[in-house]
């Protein structure tokens, strides 16, 4: 795509299709794109994302698998430079109960979207993949790099239908990019928390299953306390470990990916590339609770319980490739992210109409 590459280099304002742009990360990414001077165009079915998150944006309500709609969007926005594909069903336990819906919506409909975009001459795609694809190291004494750190080339072993849909799409993108004009940057996200700087969007689930949501509920006395599941794991304090990053940093990674799209693909030396996006640091559950207490000044009542089935020790990202190819690194701390999540929880009523 040499012509397109030259065009991208001279363009300062980009127009980006964001599927799933009414969701948590999608709406934050739309905001980060606007912040960088670009124009997001949102395609979302509002299956879960709230209308409040797309209110002031170019918005198409509909399904990613609707070829006619995708065609209309491209007709009405012939200057689209790239697509960020985030639309998906994302609830792990639900994916165990409803595998058909997950494979249909996440895999089959994505296939239709990709084929349609390539056919319409819109081949640049950034895909929301997940750090949950990695085979976890359950032994800290491994000699393959620092314990619990995962690199893009490490073995994969997704453990839920949800995560397997992500792995399948990665394979689809790799194969389609090898055979067609499609070019794909697949970002494996770790654990985003927090809101955007103006507190316009954040976690919107009514009963957040997310660990930070549970901490907020416990600190407000809305639940009996925070349960640490798994205290005998081979980590430094026995509790599971995750790589938490501020959702605003994650959103900015997409801005880097679309702005540098052609050079990322050229530097990667292949038509598709996988890139970890995390802080590059593992935080244990106990450390997260401590950070939460430090930021809020409140003691969180905790209880301890054995690991739930499927609970994993966890992992954190090696982010060398993100530094090299995207020129991206995190700018916000864990405490910033917790502060932002707390501020968002105060703002939810105003934006969403419920606490
Ligand atoms: N939140 C995380 O921790 C995390 C981690 C790794 C990867 N991801 C991935 O990032 C992406 C965004 O995640 P999120 O947390 O913002 O989720 P989210 O549920 O808030 O957003 C997904 C959006 O996609 C929309 N959608 C679902 N199916 C659709 C369809 N068929 N057509 C059109 N729109 C549809 C939903 O209405 C929703 O607004 C997802 O692909 C998810 O798998 C998220």
Tab-separated table of C-alpha atoms and ligand atoms in Angstrom:
chain	number	residue	atom	x	y	z
A	1	UNK	CA	0.000	0.000	0.000
A	2	UNK	CA	2.735	2.544	-0.839
A	3	UNK	CA	0.256	5.234	-2.017
A	4	UNK	CA	-1.845	4.838	1.090
A	5	UNK	CA	1.268	4.958	3.224
A	6	UNK	CA	2.309	8.321	1.795
A	7	UNK	CA	-1.229	9.605	2.276
A	8	UNK	CA	-1.269	8.579	5.935
A	9	UNK	CA	2.041	10.295	6.563
A	10	UNK	CA	0.728	13.621	5.314
A	11	UNK	CA	-2.638	13.401	7.038
A	12	UNK	CA	-3.004	15.004	10.401
A	13	UNK	CA	-6.703	14.374	10.965
A	14	UNK	CA	-7.763	10.757	10.664
A	15	UNK	CA	-11.235	9.269	10.592
A	16	UNK	CA	-11.456	5.981	12.443
A	17	UNK	CA	-14.303	3.470	12.565
A	18	UNK	CA	-14.608	2.184	16.139
A	19	UNK	CA	-16.787	-0.907	16.459
A	20	UNK	CA	-17.955	-1.366	20.037
A	21	UNK	CA	-17.428	2.355	20.532
A	22	UNK	CA	-20.314	2.548	23.022
A	23	UNK	CA	-18.440	0.190	25.327
A	24	UNK	CA	-16.016	0.887	28.144
A	25	UNK	CA	-12.744	0.814	26.216
A	26	UNK	CA	-14.294	1.835	22.896
A	27	UNK	CA	-15.790	5.062	24.218
A	28	UNK	CA	-12.547	5.912	26.019
A	29	UNK	CA	-10.616	5.250	22.815
A	30	UNK	CA	-13.030	7.446	20.859
A	31	UNK	CA	-12.299	10.202	23.347
A	32	UNK	CA	-8.519	9.674	23.045
A	33	UNK	CA	-8.831	9.845	19.246
A	34	UNK	CA	-10.733	13.146	19.545
A	35	UNK	CA	-8.133	14.389	22.001
A	36	UNK	CA	-5.463	13.740	19.352
A	37	UNK	CA	-7.495	15.671	16.752
A	38	UNK	CA	-9.057	12.675	14.981
A	39	UNK	CA	-12.677	11.806	14.214
A	40	UNK	CA	-14.171	8.545	15.532
A	41	UNK	CA	-17.166	7.001	13.781
A	42	UNK	CA	-18.931	4.568	16.097
A	43	UNK	CA	-20.652	1.323	15.102
A	44	UNK	CA	-22.305	-0.397	18.059
A	45	UNK	CA	-25.446	-2.483	18.518
A	46	UNK	CA	-25.886	-1.233	22.115
A	47	UNK	CA	-26.048	-4.883	23.111
A	48	UNK	CA	-24.352	-3.802	26.334
A	49	UNK	CA	-22.803	-0.355	25.796
A	50	UNK	CA	-24.954	2.570	26.977
A	51	UNK	CA	-26.269	5.213	24.581
A	52	UNK	CA	-24.874	7.862	26.932
A	53	UNK	CA	-21.333	6.971	25.733
A	54	UNK	CA	-22.053	7.823	22.082
A	55	UNK	CA	-24.346	10.787	22.565
A	56	UNK	CA	-22.033	13.417	21.084
A	57	UNK	CA	-20.390	11.299	18.397
A	58	UNK	CA	-21.053	10.125	14.855
A	59	UNK	CA	-22.942	6.960	15.703
A	60	UNK	CA	-24.443	4.062	13.763
A	61	UNK	CA	-26.583	1.707	15.807
A	62	UNK	CA	-26.293	-1.770	14.345
A	63	UNK	CA	-24.452	-5.018	14.105
A	64	UNK	CA	-20.883	-5.586	12.895
A	65	UNK	CA	-22.205	-8.538	10.860
A	66	UNK	CA	-24.590	-6.293	8.901
A	67	UNK	CA	-22.763	-5.922	5.592
A	68	UNK	CA	-25.231	-3.370	4.219
A	69	UNK	CA	-24.724	-1.144	7.224
A	70	UNK	CA	-20.921	-1.361	6.980
A	71	UNK	CA	-21.220	-0.506	3.305
A	72	UNK	CA	-23.410	2.515	4.112
A	73	UNK	CA	-20.916	3.721	6.731
A	74	UNK	CA	-18.084	3.540	4.193
A	75	UNK	CA	-20.252	5.274	1.567
A	76	UNK	CA	-21.006	8.075	3.991
A	77	UNK	CA	-17.395	8.232	5.244
A	78	UNK	CA	-15.192	7.387	2.264
A	79	UNK	CA	-12.287	9.014	4.120
A	80	UNK	CA	-12.141	6.320	6.850
A	81	UNK	CA	-8.451	5.564	7.447
A	82	UNK	CA	-8.694	2.519	9.688
A	83	UNK	CA	-11.002	0.420	11.857
A	84	UNK	CA	-10.544	-0.323	15.532
A	85	UNK	CA	-12.541	-3.498	16.101
A	86	UNK	CA	-13.627	-3.756	19.724
A	87	UNK	CA	-17.238	-4.949	19.437
A	88	UNK	CA	-17.601	-8.249	21.244
A	89	UNK	CA	-19.365	-10.175	23.943
A	90	UNK	CA	-16.905	-10.136	26.810
A	91	UNK	CA	-18.265	-11.916	29.898
A	92	UNK	CA	-16.218	-15.049	30.591
A	93	UNK	CA	-18.752	-17.055	32.680
A	94	UNK	CA	-21.519	-16.187	30.210
A	95	UNK	CA	-19.332	-17.511	27.386
A	96	UNK	CA	-19.240	-20.889	29.143
A	97	UNK	CA	-23.047	-20.922	29.261
A	98	UNK	CA	-23.648	-19.461	25.801
A	99	UNK	CA	-20.821	-20.627	23.531
A	100	UNK	CA	-22.989	-20.380	20.404
A	101	UNK	CA	-23.686	-16.676	20.962
A	102	UNK	CA	-20.009	-16.000	21.665
A	103	UNK	CA	-18.645	-17.826	18.609
A	104	UNK	CA	-21.383	-16.373	16.384
A	105	UNK	CA	-20.981	-12.769	17.511
A	106	UNK	CA	-17.258	-12.618	18.177
A	107	UNK	CA	-15.963	-14.906	15.427
A	108	UNK	CA	-18.539	-15.332	12.641
A	109	UNK	CA	-19.673	-11.686	12.618
A	110	UNK	CA	-16.066	-10.451	12.773
A	111	UNK	CA	-15.348	-12.544	9.673
A	112	UNK	CA	-18.162	-10.774	7.815
A	113	UNK	CA	-16.867	-7.404	8.983
A	114	UNK	CA	-13.279	-8.107	7.871
A	115	UNK	CA	-14.316	-9.413	4.465
A	116	UNK	CA	-16.619	-6.461	3.945
A	117	UNK	CA	-13.957	-3.917	4.955
A	118	UNK	CA	-11.370	-5.456	2.641
A	119	UNK	CA	-13.917	-5.519	-0.206
A	120	UNK	CA	-14.686	-1.842	0.403
A	121	UNK	CA	-10.999	-0.910	0.269
A	122	UNK	CA	-10.641	-0.316	4.023
A	123	UNK	CA	-7.945	-2.820	4.955
A	124	UNK	CA	-6.335	-1.309	8.082
A	125	UNK	CA	-7.579	-3.036	11.200
A	126	UNK	CA	-6.665	-2.757	14.883
A	127	UNK	CA	-8.142	-5.627	16.878
A	128	UNK	CA	-8.889	-5.868	20.615
A	129	UNK	CA	-7.334	-9.129	21.693
A	130	UNK	CA	-6.562	-10.227	25.201
A	131	UNK	CA	-3.746	-11.145	27.550
A	132	UNK	CA	-6.015	-13.961	28.726
A	133	UNK	CA	-4.831	-16.018	25.730
A	134	UNK	CA	-1.497	-16.885	27.308
A	135	UNK	CA	-0.728	-20.256	28.829
A	136	UNK	CA	-0.057	-19.345	32.419
A	137	UNK	CA	3.117	-20.210	34.214
A	138	UNK	CA	1.952	-21.656	37.504
A	139	UNK	CA	5.485	-22.093	38.746
A	140	UNK	CA	7.580	-19.089	39.749
A	141	UNK	CA	10.801	-21.074	39.282
A	142	UNK	CA	10.521	-21.124	35.484
A	143	UNK	CA	13.689	-20.236	33.629
A	144	UNK	CA	11.883	-18.747	30.604
A	145	UNK	CA	12.267	-15.098	31.596
A	146	UNK	CA	11.022	-13.421	34.766
A	147	UNK	CA	8.243	-15.363	36.491
A	148	UNK	CA	4.725	-14.567	35.240
A	149	UNK	CA	5.943	-12.294	32.429
A	150	UNK	CA	4.491	-13.124	29.017
A	151	UNK	CA	5.866	-12.194	25.589
A	152	UNK	CA	3.947	-12.181	22.337
A	153	UNK	CA	5.623	-15.370	21.107
A	154	UNK	CA	4.852	-17.351	24.272
A	155	UNK	CA	2.533	-20.370	24.149
A	156	UNK	CA	-1.209	-19.725	24.219
A	157	UNK	CA	-3.804	-21.723	26.084
A	158	UNK	CA	-7.071	-19.805	26.366
A	159	UNK	CA	-9.255	-21.371	29.043
A	160	UNK	CA	-12.739	-20.032	28.228
A	161	UNK	CA	-14.908	-19.876	25.117
A	162	UNK	CA	-14.561	-16.061	25.312
A	163	UNK	CA	-10.757	-16.209	25.193
A	164	UNK	CA	-10.883	-18.870	22.477
A	165	UNK	CA	-12.949	-16.505	20.306
A	166	UNK	CA	-10.075	-14.011	20.606
A	167	UNK	CA	-7.511	-16.633	19.640
A	168	UNK	CA	-9.621	-17.675	16.648
A	169	UNK	CA	-9.931	-14.113	15.408
A	170	UNK	CA	-6.183	-13.648	15.730
A	171	UNK	CA	-5.716	-16.713	13.484
A	172	UNK	CA	-8.333	-15.454	11.026
A	173	UNK	CA	-6.604	-12.079	10.827
A	174	UNK	CA	-3.196	-13.668	10.363
A	175	UNK	CA	-4.497	-15.831	7.505
A	176	UNK	CA	-6.557	-13.078	5.867
A	177	UNK	CA	-3.665	-10.621	6.098
A	178	UNK	CA	-1.405	-13.185	4.398
A	179	UNK	CA	-3.890	-13.691	1.551
A	180	UNK	CA	-5.587	-10.310	1.034
A	181	UNK	CA	-4.963	-6.564	1.393
A	182	UNK	CA	-6.024	-6.753	5.035
A	183	UNK	CA	-3.419	-5.502	7.482
A	184	UNK	CA	-3.899	-6.132	11.207
A	185	UNK	CA	-2.447	-4.878	14.464
A	186	UNK	CA	-3.717	-7.139	17.236
A	187	UNK	CA	-3.418	-5.566	20.661
A	188	UNK	CA	-3.449	-8.018	23.561
A	189	UNK	CA	-4.859	-5.939	26.393
A	190	UNK	CA	-4.145	-6.712	30.001
A	191	UNK	CA	-6.376	-5.268	32.777
A	192	UNK	CA	-7.649	-1.746	32.165
A	193	UNK	CA	-9.098	0.249	35.060
A	194	UNK	CA	-10.235	3.844	35.505
A	195	UNK	CA	-11.921	6.424	33.330
A	196	UNK	CA	-10.962	9.140	30.852
A	197	UNK	CA	-9.582	12.442	32.220
A	198	UNK	CA	-13.005	14.162	32.003
A	199	UNK	CA	-14.866	11.235	33.591
A	200	UNK	CA	-17.160	10.772	30.602
A	201	UNK	CA	-17.064	6.979	30.518
A	202	UNK	CA	-16.047	4.021	32.611
A	203	UNK	CA	-17.266	0.669	33.866
A	204	UNK	CA	-21.049	0.702	33.387
A	205	UNK	CA	-22.150	-2.741	34.643
A	206	UNK	CA	-24.787	-2.381	37.373
A	207	UNK	CA	-23.043	-4.937	39.535
A	208	UNK	CA	-19.406	-4.822	38.515
A	209	UNK	CA	-17.709	-8.202	38.629
A	210	UNK	CA	-14.440	-6.361	38.151
A	211	UNK	CA	-12.113	-6.482	41.170
A	212	UNK	CA	-11.961	-2.704	41.488
A	213	UNK	CA	-15.740	-2.413	41.381
A	214	UNK	CA	-15.897	-4.937	44.188
A	215	UNK	CA	-13.355	-2.943	46.199
A	216	UNK	CA	-15.412	0.213	45.755
A	217	UNK	CA	-18.574	-1.616	46.853
A	218	UNK	CA	-16.792	-3.144	49.880
A	219	UNK	CA	-15.259	0.186	50.950
A	220	UNK	CA	-18.703	1.813	50.779
A	221	UNK	CA	-20.195	-0.927	52.944
A	222	UNK	CA	-22.435	-2.061	50.062
A	223	UNK	CA	-21.143	-5.642	50.362
A	224	UNK	CA	-20.001	-7.765	53.290
A	225	UNK	CA	-16.379	-7.173	52.359
A	226	UNK	CA	-13.817	-7.995	49.713
A	227	UNK	CA	-12.961	-11.663	49.287
A	228	UNK	CA	-9.419	-12.553	48.288
A	229	UNK	CA	-9.767	-15.869	46.494
A	230	UNK	CA	-6.532	-17.844	46.492
A	231	UNK	CA	-3.893	-17.027	49.100
A	232	UNK	CA	-1.552	-19.948	48.591
A	233	UNK	CA	-0.381	-19.285	45.050
A	234	UNK	CA	3.317	-19.221	44.075
A	235	UNK	CA	3.495	-15.401	43.914
A	236	UNK	CA	5.409	-13.112	46.303
A	237	UNK	CA	2.481	-12.868	48.745
A	238	UNK	CA	0.444	-15.916	47.767
A	239	UNK	CA	-2.316	-14.028	45.941
A	240	UNK	CA	-3.043	-13.854	42.222
A	241	UNK	CA	-1.362	-11.266	40.089
A	242	UNK	CA	-2.574	-9.046	37.225
A	243	UNK	CA	-1.175	-6.325	35.025
A	244	UNK	CA	-3.407	-3.291	35.674
A	245	UNK	CA	-3.138	-0.290	33.423
A	246	UNK	CA	-5.034	2.970	33.237
A	247	UNK	CA	-7.712	2.741	30.549
A	248	UNK	CA	-6.579	6.147	29.276
A	249	UNK	CA	-3.101	4.730	28.602
A	250	UNK	CA	-4.742	1.799	26.809
A	251	UNK	CA	-6.888	4.192	24.772
A	252	UNK	CA	-3.763	6.156	23.792
A	253	UNK	CA	-2.156	2.939	22.543
A	254	UNK	CA	-4.889	2.813	19.873
A	255	UNK	CA	-4.116	6.363	18.833
A	256	UNK	CA	-0.460	5.346	18.369
A	257	UNK	CA	-1.543	2.226	16.452
A	258	UNK	CA	-3.720	4.095	13.946
A	259	UNK	CA	-1.346	7.036	13.546
A	260	UNK	CA	1.627	4.756	12.881
A	261	UNK	CA	-0.333	1.963	11.265
A	262	UNK	CA	1.666	1.481	8.055
A	263	UNK	CA	5.041	1.895	9.708
A	264	UNK	CA	4.103	-0.586	12.462
A	265	UNK	CA	3.251	-3.166	9.804
A	266	UNK	CA	6.402	-2.344	7.815
A	267	UNK	CA	8.628	-2.524	10.909
A	268	UNK	CA	6.978	-5.773	12.011
A	269	UNK	CA	7.949	-7.253	8.635
A	270	UNK	CA	4.647	-9.123	8.290
A	271	UNK	CA	1.101	-8.171	7.281
A	272	UNK	CA	-0.190	-8.739	10.805
A	273	UNK	CA	1.383	-8.305	14.210
A	274	UNK	CA	0.479	-9.007	17.836
A	275	UNK	CA	1.428	-6.452	20.497
A	276	UNK	CA	0.988	-6.700	24.280
A	277	UNK	CA	-0.495	-3.613	25.900
A	278	UNK	CA	-0.054	-3.573	29.651
A	279	UNK	CA	1.893	-1.720	32.310
A	280	UNK	CA	4.583	-4.394	32.220
A	281	UNK	CA	4.326	-5.006	35.944
A	282	UNK	CA	2.460	-7.581	38.020
A	283	UNK	CA	0.335	-6.346	40.927
A	284	UNK	CA	-0.940	-8.936	43.393
A	285	UNK	CA	-4.438	-8.826	44.859
A	286	UNK	CA	-3.049	-7.856	48.267
A	287	UNK	CA	-0.980	-5.073	46.664
A	288	UNK	CA	-4.083	-3.830	44.866
A	289	UNK	CA	-6.046	-3.739	48.123
A	290	UNK	CA	-3.144	-1.843	49.780
A	291	UNK	CA	-3.009	0.646	46.908
A	292	UNK	CA	-6.761	1.111	47.139
A	293	UNK	CA	-6.514	1.789	50.882
A	294	UNK	CA	-3.602	4.188	50.316
A	295	UNK	CA	-5.523	6.159	47.682
A	296	UNK	CA	-8.860	6.252	49.519
A	297	UNK	CA	-7.704	6.348	53.117
A	298	UNK	CA	-10.364	3.696	53.888
A	299	UNK	CA	-9.643	0.243	55.283
A	300	UNK	CA	-11.280	-2.446	53.159
A	301	UNK	CA	-12.717	-5.358	55.153
A	302	UNK	CA	-11.292	-8.497	53.542
A	303	UNK	CA	-11.889	-12.201	53.914
A	304	UNK	CA	-9.838	-15.009	52.419
A	305	UNK	CA	-11.128	-17.986	50.484
A	306	UNK	CA	-9.665	-20.818	48.411
A	307	UNK	CA	-9.210	-20.153	44.677
A	308	UNK	CA	-12.411	-20.495	42.620
A	309	UNK	CA	-12.353	-23.080	39.846
A	310	UNK	CA	-10.540	-21.551	36.903
A	311	UNK	CA	-8.830	-18.861	38.991
A	312	UNK	CA	-5.370	-18.425	37.576
A	313	UNK	CA	-2.141	-17.268	39.152
A	314	UNK	CA	-2.017	-14.554	36.523
A	315	UNK	CA	0.517	-12.872	34.303
A	316	UNK	CA	1.894	-9.508	33.302
A	317	UNK	CA	2.927	-8.219	29.931
A	318	UNK	CA	6.358	-7.804	28.477
A	319	UNK	CA	5.857	-4.477	26.682
A	320	UNK	CA	9.103	-4.151	24.701
A	321	UNK	CA	7.272	-4.578	21.395
A	322	UNK	CA	4.726	-1.876	22.263
A	323	UNK	CA	7.607	0.500	23.056
A	324	UNK	CA	9.443	-0.336	19.830
A	325	UNK	CA	6.615	-0.530	17.305
A	326	UNK	CA	3.980	1.793	18.719
A	327	UNK	CA	6.333	4.224	20.453
A	328	UNK	CA	3.897	3.876	23.340
A	329	UNK	CA	4.411	3.507	27.070
A	330	UNK	CA	2.193	3.998	30.077
A	331	UNK	CA	2.177	7.502	31.555
A	332	UNK	CA	-0.215	6.988	34.469
A	333	UNK	CA	0.405	5.111	37.711
A	334	UNK	CA	-1.645	2.438	39.446
A	335	UNK	CA	-2.684	5.037	42.035
A	336	UNK	CA	-3.810	7.384	39.221
A	337	UNK	CA	-5.920	4.559	37.788
A	338	UNK	CA	-7.519	3.772	41.149
A	339	UNK	CA	-8.242	7.451	41.764
A	340	UNK	CA	-9.816	7.706	38.341
A	341	UNK	CA	-11.971	4.605	38.921
A	342	UNK	CA	-13.174	6.032	42.221
A	343	UNK	CA	-13.959	9.405	40.693
A	344	UNK	CA	-15.898	7.614	37.936
A	345	UNK	CA	-17.917	5.649	40.501
A	346	UNK	CA	-19.037	9.020	41.941
A	347	UNK	CA	-19.931	10.271	38.464
A	348	UNK	CA	-21.898	7.209	37.288
A	349	UNK	CA	-25.267	8.426	38.523
A	350	UNK	CA	-24.965	11.647	36.514
A	351	UNK	CA	-23.800	9.977	33.296
A	352	UNK	CA	-25.648	6.654	33.433
A	353	UNK	CA	-28.612	7.335	35.687
A	354	UNK	CA	-27.589	4.669	38.217
A	355	UNK	CA	-24.854	4.252	40.792
B	1	LIG	N1	-12.281	-4.958	29.576
B	1	LIG	C1	-11.194	-5.720	29.575
B	1	LIG	O1	-10.588	-5.939	30.622
B	1	LIG	C2	-10.673	-6.322	28.278
B	1	LIG	C3	-9.482	-7.046	28.304
B	1	LIG	C4	-9.014	-7.605	27.119
B	1	LIG	C5	-9.708	-7.400	25.921
B	1	LIG	N2	-10.868	-6.700	25.932
B	1	LIG	C6	-11.578	-6.519	24.661
B	1	LIG	O2	-11.746	-5.128	24.416
B	1	LIG	C7	-12.948	-4.900	23.706
B	1	LIG	C8	-13.766	-3.855	24.428
B	1	LIG	O3	-14.015	-4.307	25.745
B	1	LIG	P1	-14.908	-3.492	26.775
B	1	LIG	O4	-14.459	-3.837	28.130
B	1	LIG	O5	-14.967	-2.083	26.351
B	1	LIG	O6	-16.319	-4.212	26.523
B	1	LIG	P2	-17.780	-3.602	26.411
B	1	LIG	O7	-18.730	-4.749	26.573
B	1	LIG	O8	-17.949	-2.422	27.290
B	1	LIG	O9	-17.819	-3.110	24.894
B	1	LIG	C9	-18.150	-3.940	23.813
B	1	LIG	C10	-19.149	-3.188	22.958
B	1	LIG	O10	-19.433	-3.981	21.795
B	1	LIG	C11	-20.825	-3.849	21.507
B	1	LIG	N3	-21.196	-5.027	20.716
B	1	LIG	C12	-21.183	-6.322	21.120
B	1	LIG	N4	-21.517	-7.118	20.093
B	1	LIG	C13	-21.747	-6.322	19.018
B	1	LIG	C14	-22.105	-6.559	17.667
B	1	LIG	N5	-22.305	-7.803	17.202
B	1	LIG	N6	-22.218	-5.502	16.822
B	1	LIG	C15	-22.019	-4.232	17.267
B	1	LIG	N7	-21.669	-3.950	18.539
B	1	LIG	C16	-21.542	-4.978	19.412
B	1	LIG	C17	-21.503	-3.741	22.859
B	1	LIG	O11	-22.777	-3.115	22.792
B	1	LIG	C18	-20.484	-2.899	23.643
B	1	LIG	O12	-20.779	-1.523	23.561
B	1	LIG	C19	-13.650	-6.253	23.581
B	1	LIG	O13	-13.359	-6.783	22.302
B	1	LIG	C20	-12.989	-7.069	24.662
B	1	LIG	O14	-13.011	-8.439	24.363
B	1	LIG	C21	-11.374	-6.146	27.079
